[in-house]
Coordinates of C-alpha atoms in Angstrom, one line a residue:
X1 CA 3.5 -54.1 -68.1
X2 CA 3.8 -54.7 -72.0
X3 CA 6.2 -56.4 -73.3
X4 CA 9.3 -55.7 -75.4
X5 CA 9.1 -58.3 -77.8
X6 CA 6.1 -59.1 -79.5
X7 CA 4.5 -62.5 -78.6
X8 CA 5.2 -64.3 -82.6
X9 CA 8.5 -62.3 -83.0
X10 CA 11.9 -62.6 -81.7
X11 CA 12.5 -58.8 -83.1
X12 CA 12.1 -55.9 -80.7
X13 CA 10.1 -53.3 -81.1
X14 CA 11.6 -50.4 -82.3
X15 CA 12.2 -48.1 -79.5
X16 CA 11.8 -44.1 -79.6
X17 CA 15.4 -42.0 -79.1
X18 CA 15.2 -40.5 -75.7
X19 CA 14.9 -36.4 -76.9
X20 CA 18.6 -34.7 -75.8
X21 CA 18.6 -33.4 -72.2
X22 CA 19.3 -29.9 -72.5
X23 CA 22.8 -29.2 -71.9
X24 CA 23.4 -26.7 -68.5
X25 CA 24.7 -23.7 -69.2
X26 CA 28.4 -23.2 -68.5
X27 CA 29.4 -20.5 -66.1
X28 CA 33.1 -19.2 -65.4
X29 CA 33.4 -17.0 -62.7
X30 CA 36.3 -15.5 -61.8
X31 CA 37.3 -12.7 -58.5
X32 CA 40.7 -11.8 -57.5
X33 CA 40.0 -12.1 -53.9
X34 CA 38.4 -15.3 -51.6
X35 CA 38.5 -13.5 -49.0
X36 CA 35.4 -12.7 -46.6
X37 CA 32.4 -12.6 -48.0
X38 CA 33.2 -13.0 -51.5
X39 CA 34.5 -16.7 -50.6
X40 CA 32.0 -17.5 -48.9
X41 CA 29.8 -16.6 -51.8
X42 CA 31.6 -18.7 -54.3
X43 CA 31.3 -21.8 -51.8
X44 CA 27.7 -21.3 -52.2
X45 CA 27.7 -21.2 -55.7
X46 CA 29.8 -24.3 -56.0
X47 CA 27.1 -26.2 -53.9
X48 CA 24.5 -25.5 -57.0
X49 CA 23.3 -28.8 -58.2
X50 CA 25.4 -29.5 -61.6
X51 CA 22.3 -30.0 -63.1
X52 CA 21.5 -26.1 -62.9
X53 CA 24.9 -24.9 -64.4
X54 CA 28.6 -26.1 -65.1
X55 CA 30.5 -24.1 -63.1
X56 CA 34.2 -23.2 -63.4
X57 CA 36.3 -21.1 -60.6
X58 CA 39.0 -18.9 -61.6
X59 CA 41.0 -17.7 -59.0
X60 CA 44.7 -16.6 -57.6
X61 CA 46.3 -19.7 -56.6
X62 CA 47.5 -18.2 -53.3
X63 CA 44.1 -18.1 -52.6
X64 CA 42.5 -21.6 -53.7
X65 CA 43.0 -22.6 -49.5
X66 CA 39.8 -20.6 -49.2
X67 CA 37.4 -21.9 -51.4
X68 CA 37.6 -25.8 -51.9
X69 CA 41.1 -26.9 -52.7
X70 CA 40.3 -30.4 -54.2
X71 CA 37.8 -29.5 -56.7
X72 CA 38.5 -30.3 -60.0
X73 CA 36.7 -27.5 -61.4
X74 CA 39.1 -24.8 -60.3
X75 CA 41.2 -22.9 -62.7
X76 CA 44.6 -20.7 -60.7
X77 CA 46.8 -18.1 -61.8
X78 CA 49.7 -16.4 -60.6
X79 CA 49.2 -13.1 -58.8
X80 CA 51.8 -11.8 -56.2
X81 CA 49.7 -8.8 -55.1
X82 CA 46.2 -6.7 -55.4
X83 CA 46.5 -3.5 -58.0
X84 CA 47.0 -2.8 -61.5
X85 CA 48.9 -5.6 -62.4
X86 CA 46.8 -8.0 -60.7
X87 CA 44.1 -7.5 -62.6
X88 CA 46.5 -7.6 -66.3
X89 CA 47.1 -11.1 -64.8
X90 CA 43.3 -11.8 -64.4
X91 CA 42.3 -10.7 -67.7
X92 CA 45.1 -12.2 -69.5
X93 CA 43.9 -15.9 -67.5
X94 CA 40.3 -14.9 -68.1
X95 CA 41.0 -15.0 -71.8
X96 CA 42.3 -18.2 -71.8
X97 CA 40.1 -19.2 -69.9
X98 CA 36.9 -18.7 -72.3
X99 CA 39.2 -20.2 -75.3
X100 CA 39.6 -23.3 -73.0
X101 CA 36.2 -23.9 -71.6
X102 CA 34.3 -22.2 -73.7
X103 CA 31.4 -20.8 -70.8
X104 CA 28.2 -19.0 -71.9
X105 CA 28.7 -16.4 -69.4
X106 CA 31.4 -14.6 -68.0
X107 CA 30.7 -14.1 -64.0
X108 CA 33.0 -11.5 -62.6
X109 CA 33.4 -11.0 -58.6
X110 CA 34.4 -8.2 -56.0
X111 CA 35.4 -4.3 -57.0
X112 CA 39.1 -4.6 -58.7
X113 CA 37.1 -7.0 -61.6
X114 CA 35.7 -4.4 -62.8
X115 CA 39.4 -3.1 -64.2
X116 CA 39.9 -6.8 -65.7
X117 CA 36.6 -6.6 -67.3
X118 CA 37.8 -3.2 -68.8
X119 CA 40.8 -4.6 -70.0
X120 CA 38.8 -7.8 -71.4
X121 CA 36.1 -5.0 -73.2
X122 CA 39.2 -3.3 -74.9
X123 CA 40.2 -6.8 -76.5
X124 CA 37.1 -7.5 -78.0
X125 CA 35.3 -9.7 -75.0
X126 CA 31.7 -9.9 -76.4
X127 CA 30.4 -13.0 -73.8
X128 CA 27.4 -11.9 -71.5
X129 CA 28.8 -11.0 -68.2
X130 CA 27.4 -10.7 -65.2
X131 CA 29.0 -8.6 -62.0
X132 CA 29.0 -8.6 -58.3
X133 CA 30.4 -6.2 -56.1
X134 CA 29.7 -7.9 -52.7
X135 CA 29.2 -4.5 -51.7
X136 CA 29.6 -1.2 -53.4
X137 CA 33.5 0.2 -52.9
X138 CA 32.1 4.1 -52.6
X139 CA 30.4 2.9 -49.6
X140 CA 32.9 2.0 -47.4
X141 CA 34.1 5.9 -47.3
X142 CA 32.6 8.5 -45.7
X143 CA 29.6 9.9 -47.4
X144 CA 30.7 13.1 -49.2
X145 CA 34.7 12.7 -48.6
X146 CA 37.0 12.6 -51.7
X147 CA 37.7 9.2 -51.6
X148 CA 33.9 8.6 -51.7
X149 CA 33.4 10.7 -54.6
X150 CA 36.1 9.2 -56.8
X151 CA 35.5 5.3 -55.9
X152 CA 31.6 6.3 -57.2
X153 CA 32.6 7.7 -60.1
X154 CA 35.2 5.0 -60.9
X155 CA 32.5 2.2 -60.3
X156 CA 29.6 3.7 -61.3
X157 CA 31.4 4.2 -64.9
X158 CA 32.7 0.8 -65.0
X159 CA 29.8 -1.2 -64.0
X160 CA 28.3 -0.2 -67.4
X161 CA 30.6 -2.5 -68.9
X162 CA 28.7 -5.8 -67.7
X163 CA 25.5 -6.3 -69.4
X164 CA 23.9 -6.7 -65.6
X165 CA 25.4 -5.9 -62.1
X166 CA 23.3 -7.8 -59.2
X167 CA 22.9 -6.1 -55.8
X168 CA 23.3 -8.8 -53.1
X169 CA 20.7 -6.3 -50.9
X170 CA 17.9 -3.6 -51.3
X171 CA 20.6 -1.2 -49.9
X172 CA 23.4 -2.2 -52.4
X173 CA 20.5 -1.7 -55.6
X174 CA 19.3 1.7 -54.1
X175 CA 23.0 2.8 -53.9
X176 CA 23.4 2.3 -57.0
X177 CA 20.3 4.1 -58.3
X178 CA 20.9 6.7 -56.3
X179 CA 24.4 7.3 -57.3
X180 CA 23.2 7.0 -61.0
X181 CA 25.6 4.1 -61.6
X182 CA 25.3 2.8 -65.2
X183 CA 24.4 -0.4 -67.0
X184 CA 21.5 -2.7 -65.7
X185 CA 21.1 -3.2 -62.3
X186 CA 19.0 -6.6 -60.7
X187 CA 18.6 -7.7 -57.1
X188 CA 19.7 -11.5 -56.4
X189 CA 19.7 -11.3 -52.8
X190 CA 22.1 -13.3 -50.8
X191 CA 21.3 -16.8 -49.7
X192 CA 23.6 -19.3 -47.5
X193 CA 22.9 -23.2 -47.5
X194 CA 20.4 -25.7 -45.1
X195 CA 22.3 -25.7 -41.6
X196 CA 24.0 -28.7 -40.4
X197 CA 21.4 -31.9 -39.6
X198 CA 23.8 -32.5 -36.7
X199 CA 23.8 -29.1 -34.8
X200 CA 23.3 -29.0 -31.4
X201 CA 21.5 -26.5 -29.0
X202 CA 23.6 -27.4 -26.2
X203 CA 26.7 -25.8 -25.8
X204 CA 25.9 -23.4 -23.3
X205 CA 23.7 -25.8 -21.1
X206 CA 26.2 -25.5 -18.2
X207 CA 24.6 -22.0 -17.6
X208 CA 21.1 -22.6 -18.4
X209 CA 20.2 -18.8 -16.8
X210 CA 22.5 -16.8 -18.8
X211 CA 21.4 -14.7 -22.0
X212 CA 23.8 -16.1 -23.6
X213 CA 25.0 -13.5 -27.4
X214 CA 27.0 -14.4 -29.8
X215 CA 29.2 -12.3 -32.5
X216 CA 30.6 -13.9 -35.6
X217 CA 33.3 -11.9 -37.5
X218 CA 36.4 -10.8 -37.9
X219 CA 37.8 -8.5 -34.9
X220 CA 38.2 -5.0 -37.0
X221 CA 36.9 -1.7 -37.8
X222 CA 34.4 -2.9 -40.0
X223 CA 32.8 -5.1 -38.0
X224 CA 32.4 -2.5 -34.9
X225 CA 33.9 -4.6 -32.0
X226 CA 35.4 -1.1 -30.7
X227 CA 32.0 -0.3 -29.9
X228 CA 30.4 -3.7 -28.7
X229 CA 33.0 -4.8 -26.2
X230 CA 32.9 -1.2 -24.5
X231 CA 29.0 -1.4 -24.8
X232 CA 29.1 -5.6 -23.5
X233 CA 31.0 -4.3 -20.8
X234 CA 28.8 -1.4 -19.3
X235 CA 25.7 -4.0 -19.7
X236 CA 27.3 -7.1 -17.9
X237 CA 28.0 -4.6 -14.8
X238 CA 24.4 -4.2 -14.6
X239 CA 23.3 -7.5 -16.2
X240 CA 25.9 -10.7 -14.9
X241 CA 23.4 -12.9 -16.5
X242 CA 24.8 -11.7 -19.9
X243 CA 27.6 -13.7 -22.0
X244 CA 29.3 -12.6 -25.0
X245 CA 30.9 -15.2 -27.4
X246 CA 33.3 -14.2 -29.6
X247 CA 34.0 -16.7 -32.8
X248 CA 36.4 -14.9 -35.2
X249 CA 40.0 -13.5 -35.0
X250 CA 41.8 -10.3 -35.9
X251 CA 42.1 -10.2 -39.7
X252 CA 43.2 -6.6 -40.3
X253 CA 45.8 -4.4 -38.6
X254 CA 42.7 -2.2 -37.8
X255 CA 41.1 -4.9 -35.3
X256 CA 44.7 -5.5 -33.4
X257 CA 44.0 -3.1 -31.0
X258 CA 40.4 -3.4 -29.8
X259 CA 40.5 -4.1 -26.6
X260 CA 37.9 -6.7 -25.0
X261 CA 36.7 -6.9 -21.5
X262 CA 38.0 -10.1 -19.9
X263 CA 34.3 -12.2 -19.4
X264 CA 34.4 -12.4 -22.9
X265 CA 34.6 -16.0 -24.2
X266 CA 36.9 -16.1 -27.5
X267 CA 36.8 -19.2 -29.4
X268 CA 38.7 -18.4 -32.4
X269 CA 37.9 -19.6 -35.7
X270 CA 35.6 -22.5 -35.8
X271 CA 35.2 -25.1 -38.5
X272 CA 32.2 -24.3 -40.5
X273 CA 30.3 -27.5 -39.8
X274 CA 30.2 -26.5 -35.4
X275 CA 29.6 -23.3 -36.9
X276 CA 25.5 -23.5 -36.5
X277 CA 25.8 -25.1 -33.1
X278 CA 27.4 -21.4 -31.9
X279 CA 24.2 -20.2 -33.5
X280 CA 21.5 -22.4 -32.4
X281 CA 22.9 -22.7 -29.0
X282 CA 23.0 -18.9 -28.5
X283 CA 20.3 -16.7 -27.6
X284 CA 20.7 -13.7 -30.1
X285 CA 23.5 -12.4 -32.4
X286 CA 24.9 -9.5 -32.4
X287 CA 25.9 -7.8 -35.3
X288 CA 27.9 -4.2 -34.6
X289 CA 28.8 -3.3 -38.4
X290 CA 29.7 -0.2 -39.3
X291 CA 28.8 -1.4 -43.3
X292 CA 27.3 -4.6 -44.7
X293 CA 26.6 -5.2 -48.3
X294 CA 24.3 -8.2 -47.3
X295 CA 25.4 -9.5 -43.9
X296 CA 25.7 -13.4 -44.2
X297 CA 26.1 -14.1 -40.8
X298 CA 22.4 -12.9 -40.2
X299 CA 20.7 -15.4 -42.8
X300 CA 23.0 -18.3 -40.8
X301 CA 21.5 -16.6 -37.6
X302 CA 17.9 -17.1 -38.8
X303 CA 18.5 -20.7 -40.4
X304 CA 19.4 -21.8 -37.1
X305 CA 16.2 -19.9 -35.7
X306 CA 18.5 -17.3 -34.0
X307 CA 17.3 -13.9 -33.5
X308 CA 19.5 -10.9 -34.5
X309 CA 20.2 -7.5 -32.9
X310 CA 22.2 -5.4 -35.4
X311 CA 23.3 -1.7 -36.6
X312 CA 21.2 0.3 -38.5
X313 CA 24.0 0.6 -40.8
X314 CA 24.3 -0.5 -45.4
X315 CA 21.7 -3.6 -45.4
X316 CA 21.2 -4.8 -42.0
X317 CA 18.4 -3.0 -41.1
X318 CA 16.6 -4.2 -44.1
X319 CA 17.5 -8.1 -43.2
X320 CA 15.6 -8.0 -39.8
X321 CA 12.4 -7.0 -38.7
X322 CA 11.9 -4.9 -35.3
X323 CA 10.4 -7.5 -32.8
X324 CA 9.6 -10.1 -34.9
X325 CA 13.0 -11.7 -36.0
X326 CA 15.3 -9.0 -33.5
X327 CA 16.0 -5.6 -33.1
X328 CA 18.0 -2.9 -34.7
X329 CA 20.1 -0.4 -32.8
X330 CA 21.8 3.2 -33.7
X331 CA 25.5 2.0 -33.6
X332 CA 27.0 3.8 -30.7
X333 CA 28.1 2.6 -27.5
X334 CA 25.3 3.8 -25.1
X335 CA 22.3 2.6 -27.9
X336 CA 24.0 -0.7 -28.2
X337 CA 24.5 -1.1 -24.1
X338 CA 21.0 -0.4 -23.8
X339 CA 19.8 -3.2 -26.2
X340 CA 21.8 -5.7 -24.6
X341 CA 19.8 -4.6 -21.4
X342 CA 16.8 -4.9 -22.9
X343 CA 17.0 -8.3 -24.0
X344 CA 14.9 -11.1 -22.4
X345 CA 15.3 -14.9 -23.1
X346 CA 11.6 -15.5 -23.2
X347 CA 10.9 -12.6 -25.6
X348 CA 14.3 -14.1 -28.0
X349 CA 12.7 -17.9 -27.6
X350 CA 9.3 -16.2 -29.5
X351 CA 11.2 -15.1 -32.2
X352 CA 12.4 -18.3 -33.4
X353 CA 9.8 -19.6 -35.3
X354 CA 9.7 -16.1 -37.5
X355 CA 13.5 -16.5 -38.0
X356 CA 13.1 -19.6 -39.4
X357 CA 9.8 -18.8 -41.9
X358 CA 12.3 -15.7 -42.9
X359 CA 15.1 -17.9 -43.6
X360 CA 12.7 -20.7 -45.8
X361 CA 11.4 -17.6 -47.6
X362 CA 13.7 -15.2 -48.4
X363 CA 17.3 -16.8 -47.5
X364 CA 17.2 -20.3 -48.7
X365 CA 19.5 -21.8 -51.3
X366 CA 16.3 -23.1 -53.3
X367 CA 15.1 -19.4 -53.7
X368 CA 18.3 -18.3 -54.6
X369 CA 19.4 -21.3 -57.5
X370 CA 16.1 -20.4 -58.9
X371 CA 16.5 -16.5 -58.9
X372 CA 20.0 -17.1 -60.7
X373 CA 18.8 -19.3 -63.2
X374 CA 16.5 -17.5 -64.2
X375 CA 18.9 -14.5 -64.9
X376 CA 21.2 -16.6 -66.1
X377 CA 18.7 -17.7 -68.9
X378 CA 16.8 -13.9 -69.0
X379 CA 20.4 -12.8 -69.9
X380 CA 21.0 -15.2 -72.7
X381 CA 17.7 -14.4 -74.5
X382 CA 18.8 -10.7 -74.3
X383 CA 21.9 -11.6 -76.4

């Protein structure tokens, strides 16, 4: 190794400066909701190596219980209810917000951001933003009906305020396109983290010959359990090898009243680090949706090497491939009994290794920090 100091000299050599690290770019993100998927999106964005981008989190405080309450790089604001005067209250924070912190783009969240980015446009907001849905509004309407027609043309108006709108699916960027939305849209397809080092494959060893399926959810409309309990029911009469686990509760007032047949096993809510021991311990997952944006709960399937049976409903056909990583069903009762019945362990075991490549390849956090970046940075150039 050479020296520092010269052999006759007790001076050092002069040493070059180290050239400046480039600074990571700041990004404040803000949604009025944490709920669902939009949550669970943030906590996937907070896990970002710092390196990559400063991140900052603004959010209702009622709602700072579902992302990550003890980190320091949440910002809160008051907000007593969803509407109008919500999003005054988010706009007004946002403000302050960039005057504070000083971010080089402005990373809105979830359908009612759209009305505080208006707001923000009329006071002179010039930042870069970027805007997520989580799902296109119009879509959870029924095609054609008035309420359909009117969210679309709300939306579609709006989103031309952002400078880009990501899809977080195929679907979600062909609805778009399709319903002539304006602005610039760009697919970032969803992405969840590396499951836990520690999960288990056991939890259903006490009945080593039961197909054993698993649902992951909330218990509403949405999410179809009106159809798969019915559906589970009229399979198990002809199939007593099958199991249905239920993790999730009743969120909405429109999941109160489903009624489930009683060999269903209901765990509730789970922590999120057992979560992928439900998955890898299971045999499939069943996913009855009646509309999806993404569907995160089929990329945590597939990290866990879990094969997925789903509706042919908003993204989810798109996220699985027919007898390779699962199967995709018409969602009505009698098409959704009959794919139960046709499930075999052996032909679900073969699977695996394809719903792991998918997840490495398509879902991974790696694919998706570089993706963002690299709009992150393709948007600043633009400016």
């Amino acid at each position: 190794m050479t020296p520092l100091i010269h052999a006759q000299s007790t001076h050092p050599i002069p040493q070059k400066a180290p050239k400046d690290l480039p600074k990571p770019l700041k990004i404040l993100h803000s949604s009025e909701t944490i709920q669902g998927g939009v949550g669970s999106y943030l906590r996937i964005l907070s896990g970002m190596p710092e390196q990559e981008a400063e991140q900052i989190f603004l959010i209702p405080s009622n709602h700072r219980r579902h992302l990550l309450p003890n980190d320091p790089r949440i910002r809160t604001y008051p907000q007593k209810k969803r509407g109008l005067r919500g999003c005054w209250q988010q706009a007004k924070h946002i403000r302050r917000c960039i005057q504070q912190e000083k971010p080089d783009i402005l990373f809105l969240h979830s359908s009612f951001a759209l009305i505080a980015l208006a707001l923000l446009r009329l006071r002179g907001l010039d930042l870069p933003v970027l805007y997520c849905p989580h799902g296109w509004a119009f879509s959870r309407y029924e095609t054609g009906s008035v309420k359909a027609r009117l969210t679309a043309a709300a939306e579609g108006f709006l989103a031309g305020l952002a400078d880009v709108s990501i899809s977080i699916s195929r679907h979600d960027l062909e609805l778009a396109r399709t319903q002539g939305y304006r602005g610039r849209h760009q697919l970032l397809e969803n992405a969840v983290p590396a499951p836990a080092q520690d999960a288990a494959s056991t939890l259903f060893a006490a009945t080593p010959d039961a197909l054993n399926v698993l649902f992951v959810g909330r218990l509403d409309r949405q999410k179809g359990c009106d159809i798969l309990f019915p559906a589970f029911e009229k399979a198990a009469r002809q199939r007593p090898d099958l199991r249905l686990h239920v993790v999730g509760e009743a969120v909405r007032a429109d999941g109160s009243g489903v009624a489930a047949p009683g060999q269903v096993n209901f765990a509730g809510w789970v922590d999120s680090s057992a979560l992928d021991s439900w998955y890898r311990s299971a045999d499939v997952l069943v996913v009855p949706s009646r509309w999806e944006g993404f569907g995160l709960v089929v990329a945590e399937a597939m990290r866990n090497g879990t094969p997925v049976i789903c509706s042919s409903r908003g993204a989810l056909p798109d996220l699985v491939r027919e007898n390779e990583t699962g199967h995709i069903f018409a969602l009505e009762e009698t098409a959704l009994c009959n794919c139960l019945l046709s499930l075999r362990k052996e032909d679900l075991r073969a699977m695996r290794t394809a719903c792991l490549e998918t997840y490495k390849t398509r879902f991974s956090m790696e694919r998706f920090t570089r993706d963002l970046i690299g709009l992150y940075n393709g948007m600043l150039k633009a400016v």
